[in-house]
Every structure is written in structure tokens, then in C-alpha cells.
PDB file of C-alpha atoms and ligand atoms in Angstrom:
ATOM      1  CA  UNK A 499       4.101  19.955   8.377  1.00 65.00           C
ATOM      2  CA  UNK A 500       5.201  21.439  11.674  1.00 83.00           C
ATOM      3  CA  UNK A 501       5.469  19.562  14.986  1.00 84.00           C
ATOM      4  CA  UNK A 502       2.293  20.897  16.722  1.00 89.00           C
ATOM      5  CA  UNK A 503       0.258  19.908  13.574  1.00 88.00           C
ATOM      6  CA  UNK A 504       1.746  16.388  13.546  1.00 87.00           C
ATOM      7  CA  UNK A 505       1.081  15.877  17.256  1.00 90.00           C
ATOM      8  CA  UNK A 506      -2.461  17.174  16.801  1.00 92.00           C
ATOM      9  CA  UNK A 507      -2.948  14.886  13.798  1.00 90.00           C
ATOM     10  CA  UNK A 508      -1.743  11.867  15.818  1.00 92.00           C
ATOM     11  CA  UNK A 509      -3.954  12.584  18.772  1.00 94.00           C
ATOM     12  CA  UNK A 510      -6.892  13.146  16.412  1.00 94.00           C
ATOM     13  CA  UNK A 511      -6.355   9.913  14.505  1.00 93.00           C
ATOM     14  CA  UNK A 512      -5.968   8.053  17.817  1.00 95.00           C
ATOM     15  CA  UNK A 513      -9.357   9.486  19.004  1.00 96.00           C
ATOM     16  CA  UNK A 514     -11.103   8.952  15.647  1.00 95.00           C
ATOM     17  CA  UNK A 515      -9.966   5.324  15.519  1.00 96.00           C
ATOM     18  CA  UNK A 516     -10.919   4.625  19.123  1.00 95.00           C
ATOM     19  CA  UNK A 517     -14.395   6.133  18.587  1.00 96.00           C
ATOM     20  CA  UNK A 518     -14.967   3.822  15.633  1.00 95.00           C
ATOM     21  CA  UNK A 519     -13.492   0.649  16.727  1.00 95.00           C
ATOM     22  CA  UNK A 520     -13.869   0.536  20.472  1.00 95.00           C
ATOM     23  CA  UNK A 521     -17.817   0.454  20.426  1.00 96.00           C
ATOM     24  CA  UNK A 522     -17.557  -2.240  17.663  1.00 95.00           C
ATOM     25  CA  UNK A 523     -15.309  -4.218  19.843  1.00 96.00           C
ATOM     26  CA  UNK A 524     -17.650  -3.893  22.792  1.00 95.00           C
ATOM     27  CA  UNK A 525     -20.832  -4.678  20.863  1.00 95.00           C
ATOM     28  CA  UNK A 526     -19.379  -7.608  18.730  1.00 94.00           C
ATOM     29  CA  UNK A 527     -16.367  -9.119  20.549  1.00 95.00           C
ATOM     30  CA  UNK A 528     -14.501 -11.903  18.792  1.00 93.00           C
ATOM     31  CA  UNK A 529     -12.848 -12.710  22.129  1.00 93.00           C
ATOM     32  CA  UNK A 530     -15.224 -12.170  25.061  1.00 91.00           C
ATOM     33  CA  UNK A 531     -13.947 -10.239  27.997  1.00 91.00           C
ATOM     34  CA  UNK A 532     -10.756  -8.807  26.554  1.00 93.00           C
ATOM     35  CA  UNK A 533      -9.987  -5.640  28.428  1.00 94.00           C
ATOM     36  CA  UNK A 534      -9.280  -2.318  26.690  1.00 94.00           C
ATOM     37  CA  UNK A 535      -5.826  -2.108  28.407  1.00 96.00           C
ATOM     38  CA  UNK A 536      -4.982  -5.775  27.802  1.00 95.00           C
ATOM     39  CA  UNK A 537      -1.392  -7.022  28.081  1.00 95.00           C
ATOM     40  CA  UNK A 538       1.194  -5.229  25.796  1.00 95.00           C
ATOM     41  CA  UNK A 539      -1.298  -2.389  24.966  1.00 96.00           C
ATOM     42  CA  UNK A 540       1.480   0.086  25.791  1.00 97.00           C
ATOM     43  CA  UNK A 541       3.823  -1.640  23.251  1.00 96.00           C
ATOM     44  CA  UNK A 542       1.234  -1.285  20.546  1.00 97.00           C
ATOM     45  CA  UNK A 543       0.688   2.222  21.536  1.00 97.00           C
ATOM     46  CA  UNK A 544       4.435   2.849  21.035  1.00 97.00           C
ATOM     47  CA  UNK A 545       4.125   1.359  17.557  1.00 97.00           C
ATOM     48  CA  UNK A 546       1.128   3.582  16.854  1.00 96.00           C
ATOM     49  CA  UNK A 547       2.956   6.689  17.911  1.00 96.00           C
ATOM     50  CA  UNK A 548       6.175   5.748  16.221  1.00 94.00           C
ATOM     51  CA  UNK A 549       4.302   5.161  13.029  1.00 92.00           C
ATOM     52  CA  UNK A 550       2.560   8.591  13.130  1.00 91.00           C
ATOM     53  CA  UNK A 551       5.417  10.673  14.575  1.00 91.00           C
ATOM     54  CA  UNK A 552       8.437   9.137  13.132  1.00 88.00           C
ATOM     55  CA  UNK A 553       8.161   6.495  10.435  1.00 89.00           C
ATOM     56  CA  UNK A 554       5.340   7.643   8.194  1.00 83.00           C
ATOM     57  CA  UNK A 555       7.542  10.459   6.846  1.00 82.00           C
ATOM     58  CA  UNK A 556      10.394   8.043   6.132  1.00 83.00           C
ATOM     59  CA  UNK A 557       8.043   5.482   4.429  1.00 81.00           C
ATOM     60  CA  UNK A 558       6.705   8.254   2.164  1.00 80.00           C
ATOM     61  CA  UNK A 559      10.142   9.453   1.395  1.00 83.00           C
ATOM     62  CA  UNK A 560      11.288   5.961   0.403  1.00 82.00           C
ATOM     63  CA  UNK A 561       8.103   5.332  -1.586  1.00 77.00           C
ATOM     64  CA  UNK A 562       8.667   8.576  -3.523  1.00 77.00           C
ATOM     65  CA  UNK A 563      12.324   7.552  -4.320  1.00 78.00           C
ATOM     66  CA  UNK A 564      10.992   4.087  -5.402  1.00 75.00           C
ATOM     67  CA  UNK A 565       8.242   5.723  -7.680  1.00 72.00           C
ATOM     68  CA  UNK A 566      10.866   8.036  -9.241  1.00 72.00           C
ATOM     69  CA  UNK A 567      12.954   4.870 -10.081  1.00 72.00           C
ATOM     70  CA  UNK A 568       9.922   3.221 -11.752  1.00 70.00           C
ATOM     71  CA  UNK A 569       8.703   6.293 -13.507  1.00 66.00           C
ATOM     72  CA  UNK A 570       8.629   6.189 -17.298  1.00 63.00           C
ATOM     73  CA  UNK A 571       9.197   2.378 -17.217  1.00 69.00           C
ATOM     74  CA  UNK A 572       6.044   2.071 -19.414  1.00 71.00           C
ATOM     75  CA  UNK A 573       5.330   4.390 -22.406  1.00 75.00           C
ATOM     76  CA  UNK A 574       3.605   7.688 -21.745  1.00 77.00           C
ATOM     77  CA  UNK A 575       0.708   6.835 -24.172  1.00 79.00           C
ATOM     78  CA  UNK A 576      -0.135   3.633 -22.244  1.00 78.00           C
ATOM     79  CA  UNK A 577      -0.108   5.447 -18.863  1.00 77.00           C
ATOM     80  CA  UNK A 578      -2.342   8.170 -20.274  1.00 79.00           C
ATOM     81  CA  UNK A 579      -4.930   5.557 -21.502  1.00 81.00           C
ATOM     82  CA  UNK A 580      -4.920   4.086 -18.018  1.00 79.00           C
ATOM     83  CA  UNK A 581      -5.699   7.417 -16.467  1.00 78.00           C
ATOM     84  CA  UNK A 582      -8.477   8.013 -19.119  1.00 83.00           C
ATOM     85  CA  UNK A 583     -10.587   5.150 -17.777  1.00 84.00           C
ATOM     86  CA  UNK A 584     -13.638   5.669 -15.579  1.00 86.00           C
ATOM     87  CA  UNK A 585     -12.571   6.073 -11.929  1.00 80.00           C
ATOM     88  CA  UNK A 586     -14.438   2.991 -10.741  1.00 83.00           C
ATOM     89  CA  UNK A 587     -12.725   0.797 -13.300  1.00 85.00           C
ATOM     90  CA  UNK A 588      -9.344   2.225 -12.172  1.00 81.00           C
ATOM     91  CA  UNK A 589     -10.261   1.611  -8.509  1.00 79.00           C
ATOM     92  CA  UNK A 590     -11.149  -2.116  -9.256  1.00 83.00           C
ATOM     93  CA  UNK A 591      -7.951  -2.614 -11.321  1.00 84.00           C
ATOM     94  CA  UNK A 592      -5.806  -1.039  -8.525  1.00 81.00           C
ATOM     95  CA  UNK A 593      -7.407  -3.245  -5.825  1.00 82.00           C
ATOM     96  CA  UNK A 594      -7.079  -6.419  -7.918  1.00 86.00           C
ATOM     97  CA  UNK A 595      -3.498  -5.770  -9.008  1.00 87.00           C
ATOM     98  CA  UNK A 596      -2.265  -4.687  -5.581  1.00 86.00           C
ATOM     99  CA  UNK A 597      -4.058  -7.584  -3.877  1.00 88.00           C
ATOM    100  CA  UNK A 598      -2.381 -10.123  -6.088  1.00 92.00           C
ATOM    101  CA  UNK A 599       1.100  -8.638  -5.402  1.00 92.00           C
ATOM    102  CA  UNK A 600       0.438  -8.186  -1.664  1.00 92.00           C
ATOM    103  CA  UNK A 601      -0.885 -11.770  -1.400  1.00 94.00           C
ATOM    104  CA  UNK A 602       2.364 -13.240  -2.888  1.00 96.00           C
ATOM    105  CA  UNK A 603       4.609 -10.767  -1.200  1.00 96.00           C
ATOM    106  CA  UNK A 604       2.966 -11.717   2.095  1.00 96.00           C
ATOM    107  CA  UNK A 605       3.410 -15.437   1.448  1.00 97.00           C
ATOM    108  CA  UNK A 606       7.154 -14.682   0.909  1.00 97.00           C
ATOM    109  CA  UNK A 607       7.274 -12.737   4.154  1.00 97.00           C
ATOM    110  CA  UNK A 608       6.261 -15.988   5.805  1.00 97.00           C
ATOM    111  CA  UNK A 609       8.540 -18.130   3.761  1.00 96.00           C
ATOM    112  CA  UNK A 610      11.851 -16.279   3.428  1.00 96.00           C
ATOM    113  CA  UNK A 611      13.773 -15.982   6.806  1.00 95.00           C
ATOM    114  CA  UNK A 612      15.154 -12.479   6.049  1.00 95.00           C
ATOM    115  CA  UNK A 613      11.587 -11.130   5.339  1.00 97.00           C
ATOM    116  CA  UNK A 614      10.217 -13.011   8.413  1.00 96.00           C
ATOM    117  CA  UNK A 615      12.762 -11.344  10.706  1.00 96.00           C
ATOM    118  CA  UNK A 616      10.843  -8.027  10.092  1.00 97.00           C
ATOM    119  CA  UNK A 617       7.394  -9.470   9.630  1.00 97.00           C
ATOM    120  CA  UNK A 618       7.447 -11.607  12.810  1.00 97.00           C
ATOM    121  CA  UNK A 619       7.334  -8.309  14.769  1.00 97.00           C
ATOM    122  CA  UNK A 620       3.760  -7.839  13.545  1.00 97.00           C
ATOM    123  CA  UNK A 621       2.932 -11.523  14.378  1.00 97.00           C
ATOM    124  CA  UNK A 622       4.446 -11.256  17.871  1.00 97.00           C
ATOM    125  CA  UNK A 623       1.145  -9.605  19.192  1.00 96.00           C
ATOM    126  CA  UNK A 624      -0.589 -11.974  21.480  1.00 96.00           C
ATOM    127  CA  UNK A 625      -3.766  -9.921  21.737  1.00 96.00           C
ATOM    128  CA  UNK A 626      -5.520  -8.624  18.742  1.00 96.00           C
ATOM    129  CA  UNK A 627      -7.524  -5.419  18.631  1.00 96.00           C
ATOM    130  CA  UNK A 628      -7.591  -2.186  16.512  1.00 97.00           C
ATOM    131  CA  UNK A 629      -4.414  -0.871  18.189  1.00 97.00           C
ATOM    132  CA  UNK A 630      -2.371  -4.145  17.580  1.00 97.00           C
ATOM    133  CA  UNK A 631      -2.797  -3.539  13.848  1.00 97.00           C
ATOM    134  CA  UNK A 632      -0.116  -0.817  14.216  1.00 96.00           C
ATOM    135  CA  UNK A 633       2.529  -3.236  15.570  1.00 97.00           C
ATOM    136  CA  UNK A 634       4.668  -3.382  12.411  1.00 96.00           C
ATOM    137  CA  UNK A 635       8.444  -2.860  11.807  1.00 96.00           C
ATOM    138  CA  UNK A 636       8.820   0.359   9.573  1.00 94.00           C
ATOM    139  CA  UNK A 637      10.926  -1.626   7.003  1.00 94.00           C
ATOM    140  CA  UNK A 638       8.020  -4.177   6.837  1.00 95.00           C
ATOM    141  CA  UNK A 639       5.711  -1.309   6.237  1.00 92.00           C
ATOM    142  CA  UNK A 640       7.973  -0.050   3.412  1.00 90.00           C
ATOM    143  CA  UNK A 641       7.947  -3.520   1.829  1.00 92.00           C
ATOM    144  CA  UNK A 642       4.180  -3.863   1.875  1.00 91.00           C
ATOM    145  CA  UNK A 643       3.446  -0.251   0.797  1.00 87.00           C
ATOM    146  CA  UNK A 644       5.881  -0.754  -2.133  1.00 85.00           C
ATOM    147  CA  UNK A 645       3.969  -3.853  -3.245  1.00 87.00           C
ATOM    148  CA  UNK A 646       0.607  -2.142  -2.842  1.00 84.00           C
ATOM    149  CA  UNK A 647       1.759   0.738  -4.961  1.00 81.00           C
ATOM    150  CA  UNK A 648       3.851  -0.907  -7.653  1.00 77.00           C
ATOM    151  CA  UNK A 649       0.948  -1.269 -10.138  1.00 74.00           C
ATOM    152  CA  UNK A 650      -0.111   2.280  -9.610  1.00 76.00           C
ATOM    153  CA  UNK A 651       3.477   3.657 -10.049  1.00 74.00           C
ATOM    154  CA  UNK A 652       3.977   1.517 -13.179  1.00 76.00           C
ATOM    155  CA  UNK A 653       0.677   2.085 -14.898  1.00 75.00           C
ATOM    156  CA  UNK A 654       0.253   5.738 -14.048  1.00 74.00           C
ATOM    157  CA  UNK A 655      -3.012   5.641 -12.050  1.00 73.00           C
ATOM    158  CA  UNK A 656      -3.758   9.253 -11.001  1.00 70.00           C
ATOM    159  CA  UNK A 657      -3.249  10.262  -7.380  1.00 67.00           C
ATOM    160  CA  UNK A 658      -6.993  10.876  -6.749  1.00 68.00           C
ATOM    161  CA  UNK A 659      -7.782   7.156  -7.596  1.00 69.00           C
ATOM    162  CA  UNK A 660      -4.861   6.051  -5.411  1.00 73.00           C
ATOM    163  CA  UNK A 661      -5.617   8.214  -2.388  1.00 77.00           C
ATOM    164  CA  UNK A 662      -9.047   6.754  -1.889  1.00 79.00           C
ATOM    165  CA  UNK A 663      -7.955   3.166  -2.222  1.00 77.00           C
ATOM    166  CA  UNK A 664      -4.960   3.724   0.091  1.00 80.00           C
ATOM    167  CA  UNK A 665      -7.089   5.282   2.754  1.00 84.00           C
ATOM    168  CA  UNK A 666      -9.643   2.400   2.517  1.00 85.00           C
ATOM    169  CA  UNK A 667      -6.887  -0.270   2.724  1.00 84.00           C
ATOM    170  CA  UNK A 668      -5.465   1.460   5.779  1.00 88.00           C
ATOM    171  CA  UNK A 669      -8.832   1.438   7.725  1.00 91.00           C
ATOM    172  CA  UNK A 670      -9.430  -2.140   6.445  1.00 90.00           C
ATOM    173  CA  UNK A 671      -6.161  -3.248   7.766  1.00 92.00           C
ATOM    174  CA  UNK A 672      -7.077  -1.921  11.238  1.00 95.00           C
ATOM    175  CA  UNK A 673     -10.636  -3.384  11.051  1.00 94.00           C
ATOM    176  CA  UNK A 674      -9.413  -6.960  10.253  1.00 94.00           C
ATOM    177  CA  UNK A 675      -7.140  -6.841  13.430  1.00 96.00           C
ATOM    178  CA  UNK A 676      -9.937  -5.508  15.710  1.00 96.00           C
ATOM    179  CA  UNK A 677     -11.458  -7.854  18.222  1.00 96.00           C
ATOM    180  CA  UNK A 678     -14.704  -7.953  16.297  1.00 94.00           C
ATOM    181  CA  UNK A 679     -16.773 -10.771  14.743  1.00 91.00           C
ATOM    182  CA  UNK A 680     -19.588  -9.256  12.739  1.00 87.00           C
ATOM    183  CA  UNK A 681     -22.247 -11.519  11.385  1.00 77.00           C
ATOM    184  CA  UNK A 682     -21.940 -10.586   7.672  1.00 79.00           C
ATOM    185  CA  UNK A 683     -22.720 -14.113   6.356  1.00 79.00           C
ATOM    186  CA  UNK A 684     -21.525 -15.064   2.815  1.00 79.00           C
ATOM    187  CA  UNK A 685     -20.308 -11.478   2.234  1.00 81.00           C
ATOM    188  CA  UNK A 686     -17.088 -12.414   3.867  1.00 77.00           C
ATOM    189  CA  UNK A 687     -16.189 -14.590   0.889  1.00 78.00           C
ATOM    190  CA  UNK A 688     -16.006 -11.267  -1.166  1.00 81.00           C
ATOM    191  CA  UNK A 689     -14.664  -8.681   1.285  1.00 82.00           C
ATOM    192  CA  UNK A 690     -12.992 -10.724   3.953  1.00 81.00           C
ATOM    193  CA  UNK A 691     -13.446 -10.378   7.734  1.00 88.00           C
ATOM    194  CA  UNK A 692     -11.492 -10.104  10.965  1.00 92.00           C
ATOM    195  CA  UNK A 693     -11.895 -13.781  11.790  1.00 91.00           C
ATOM    196  CA  UNK A 694      -9.921 -14.640   8.609  1.00 92.00           C
ATOM    197  CA  UNK A 695      -7.044 -12.439   9.590  1.00 94.00           C
ATOM    198  CA  UNK A 696      -7.214 -13.583  13.177  1.00 95.00           C
ATOM    199  CA  UNK A 697      -6.565 -17.094  11.922  1.00 94.00           C
ATOM    200  CA  UNK A 698      -3.583 -15.683   9.948  1.00 96.00           C
ATOM    201  CA  UNK A 699      -2.297 -14.660  13.404  1.00 96.00           C
ATOM    202  CA  UNK A 700      -2.566 -18.214  14.717  1.00 94.00           C
ATOM    203  CA  UNK A 701       0.780 -19.501  16.139  1.00 91.00           C
ATOM    204  CA  UNK A 702       1.584 -21.556  13.065  1.00 88.00           C
ATOM    205  CA  UNK A 703       3.767 -19.588  10.679  1.00 86.00           C
ATOM    206  CA  UNK A 704       1.986 -20.967   7.630  1.00 88.00           C
ATOM    207  CA  UNK A 705      -1.566 -20.471   8.928  1.00 87.00           C
ATOM    208  CA  UNK A 706      -3.069 -19.093   5.575  1.00 93.00           C
ATOM    209  CA  UNK A 707      -5.292 -16.107   4.842  1.00 95.00           C
ATOM    210  CA  UNK A 708      -2.529 -13.940   3.335  1.00 94.00           C
ATOM    211  CA  UNK A 709      -4.892 -11.579   1.494  1.00 89.00           C
ATOM    212  CA  UNK A 710      -5.721  -8.007   2.694  1.00 81.00           C
ATOM    213  CA  UNK A 711      -8.962  -6.727   1.337  1.00 81.00           C
ATOM    214  CA  UNK A 712     -10.647  -9.699  -0.385  1.00 86.00           C
ATOM    215  CA  UNK A 713     -10.022 -13.338   0.364  1.00 91.00           C
ATOM    216  CA  UNK A 714     -10.376 -14.218  -3.393  1.00 90.00           C
ATOM    217  CA  UNK A 715      -6.637 -14.730  -3.703  1.00 92.00           C
ATOM    218  CA  UNK A 716      -6.658 -17.108  -0.761  1.00 94.00           C
ATOM    219  CA  UNK A 717      -9.616 -18.970  -2.302  1.00 93.00           C
ATOM    220  CA  UNK A 718      -7.887 -19.061  -5.711  1.00 94.00           C
ATOM    221  CA  UNK A 719      -4.433 -20.302  -4.348  1.00 95.00           C
ATOM    222  CA  UNK A 720      -5.732 -22.695  -1.711  1.00 95.00           C
ATOM    223  CA  UNK A 721      -4.830 -20.812   1.534  1.00 96.00           C
ATOM    224  CA  UNK A 722      -8.300 -19.768   2.638  1.00 94.00           C
ATOM    225  CA  UNK A 723      -8.989 -20.856   6.204  1.00 92.00           C
ATOM    226  CA  UNK A 724     -12.014 -20.035   8.330  1.00 88.00           C
ATOM    227  CA  UNK A 725     -12.989 -22.329  11.245  1.00 89.00           C
ATOM    228  CA  UNK A 726     -16.150 -21.260  13.087  1.00 86.00           C
ATOM    229  CA  UNK A 727     -14.265 -20.200  16.217  1.00 89.00           C
ATOM    230  CA  UNK A 728     -11.264 -17.959  17.150  1.00 90.00           C
ATOM    231  CA  UNK A 729      -7.776 -19.536  17.357  1.00 92.00           C
ATOM    232  CA  UNK A 730      -6.720 -20.639  20.823  1.00 90.00           C
ATOM    233  CA  UNK A 731      -3.867 -18.062  20.960  1.00 92.00           C
ATOM    234  CA  UNK A 732      -2.040 -15.545  18.820  1.00 95.00           C
ATOM    235  CA  UNK A 733       1.659 -15.030  18.438  1.00 95.00           C
ATOM    236  CA  UNK A 734       4.751 -16.645  17.207  1.00 95.00           C
ATOM    237  CA  UNK A 735       6.747 -19.692  18.329  1.00 92.00           C
ATOM    238  CA  UNK A 736      10.209 -18.122  18.594  1.00 90.00           C
ATOM    239  CA  UNK A 737      11.355 -15.855  21.504  1.00 91.00           C
ATOM    240  CA  UNK A 738      11.704 -12.230  20.624  1.00 93.00           C
ATOM    241  CA  UNK A 739      12.112  -9.120  22.925  1.00 94.00           C
ATOM    242  CA  UNK A 740       8.943  -7.932  24.510  1.00 92.00           C
ATOM    243  CA  UNK A 741       9.774  -4.152  24.448  1.00 94.00           C
ATOM    244  CA  UNK A 742       9.335  -1.587  21.595  1.00 96.00           C
ATOM    245  CA  UNK A 743      13.015  -0.815  21.136  1.00 96.00           C
ATOM    246  CA  UNK A 744      14.003  -4.457  21.390  1.00 95.00           C
ATOM    247  CA  UNK A 745      11.471  -5.362  18.662  1.00 96.00           C
ATOM    248  CA  UNK A 746      12.842  -2.520  16.423  1.00 96.00           C
ATOM    249  CA  UNK A 747      16.331  -3.782  16.645  1.00 96.00           C
ATOM    250  CA  UNK A 748      15.375  -7.522  16.598  1.00 95.00           C
ATOM    251  CA  UNK A 749      15.612  -7.966  12.721  1.00 95.00           C
ATOM    252  CA  UNK A 750      19.177  -6.801  12.831  1.00 94.00           C
ATOM    253  CA  UNK A 751      20.289  -9.037  15.505  1.00 89.00           C
ATOM    254  CA  UNK A 752      21.967 -12.497  14.989  1.00 76.00           C
ATOM    255  CA  UNK A 753      20.062 -15.239  16.891  1.00 65.00           C
ATOM    256  CA  UNK A 754      20.439 -19.020  16.938  1.00 57.00           C
ATOM    257  CA  UNK A 755      16.807 -19.350  17.825  1.00 52.00           C
ATOM    258  CA  UNK A 756      15.540 -17.494  14.725  1.00 48.00           C
ATOM    259  CA  UNK A 757      14.064 -19.800  12.037  1.00 46.00           C
TER     260      UNK A 757
HETATM  261 ZN1  LIG B1897       1.642 -12.285   8.052  1.00 93.43          ZN
HETATM  262 ZN1  LIG B1898      -2.035  -8.881  10.893  1.00 93.43          ZN
END
């Protein structure tokens, strides 16, 4: 893809997401009175632009290398029988398998200091909205995307099944960060909701709610947490740089204050 097309795609995506999520945030705010240009909005915009203009190509390239490495790990006949299943069954299998891996991979991101160095960038956001979802170190993205796609790579799910699931997961990840509280009742036990992920962004590093799409894994493994109000504040307990470049370099720096 050439540069003008990439820039146009980035601007188009920004507008598209803004048009979906901003009215939702105005109509059903989780935190009342949060401004559109709230503090650190510009840092999150840098992460958005970095992701679209620079890092998505690198992430895809690394994922392809990873997929090539895993290719043919399982016999061709098995992979072909996976691809022969109805598309809806494949979609359910992909979601369940990758949710399981993402859940445990995410718990490790919070537990293992080396992984937390990268993941803490995402958690350093002190205001949540649809744009804050993009605050993520690119190597943290590579880690999560690999976990999401491992079952698909290994089992040979066709690209068409995957593309839909990946697109849904991307939009969902943005939705659960948005400053929205929708009254969906008991449905949130099945498909999750922003309030669950908001509690994941509580200042405590082991705040729970590690699942992405469905909270079933949190319910199964005892990390589901859903008080009836928003957390007091979001963020992390350690000090990290408050600029884009500083945060990109932070995981590679030595620090006595890092846990
Ligand atoms: Zn996390
Ligand atoms: Zn998050």
C-alpha cells in the first residue's frame, strides 16, 4: 500500500471510530462529565497514529514469520478437516480457543515483570475512552496478537473465518475501553462489558477481569469482578514517562522503581 492510501485509511478509521463511539460516550457515559479532549488525549492520539502509520505493518510481518514457523506442525489431513466444518462452528472454536490463551497470556502479562514492562504502558492511561484503547506498546501488541492467532495458525482455520473474528475482536477491544456503561443486564455475563474492563484498569495490578470478549474465563478461574460503580481512578502505581517516546522506550530502560 502506498503512503497516501495509508494516511487516508488512518484518517478514515479515526473518523469512523469517532462517529461510532463518541455519541455512545455522550449518551451513556460511565464517568460523567469527561471531556472529549481529556488529559493525555494527545498521547493516546500518538499511539493511535503510531499503530496505524508505523506499527501495524511490523506486527503483521512478525505474525507472518510466526505463522510460517508454526506451519505444518499438525498433519495436513487434520487441518483440512478443521477447515471443512461449518463456518459458525469454526468461529465459536476460534473465539473459545483464543479467549483461553489470551486470558492466561494476559494474567502472565500482569504477573511476570518482563511482560509487565511492556503491558504497563497500556495500563498507564488515567482516563479511559475509545482512543485510550490504542495506548499499547507495539511489542505488547505482537504478544497478544500471537496468542489470539496461535490456534488458528496451528489448526488451519481459513482466512475468511479469521478475518471476521479478528475485526470483531478489534472493535470489541475499543468498545470495552470506551467511557460507556450500557444497561445490557445479565447479557454482560456472556459477552462482557466496558465496566468489567474498566475494573481491570483499576490501580491494583491484580485487579481481575483478564478476558477480552467473554468473561466466561474470568468466571471459570475466579477473577471476575464487577462492583456496581466505576473505579475511583485508573492507572498504575509506578512512575513512568508521560510522553509517547518515553513510553515507547520505557520497557528497555533499567529502573529501580520498576516492580
Ligand atoms: Zn492488563
Ligand atoms: Zn485495557
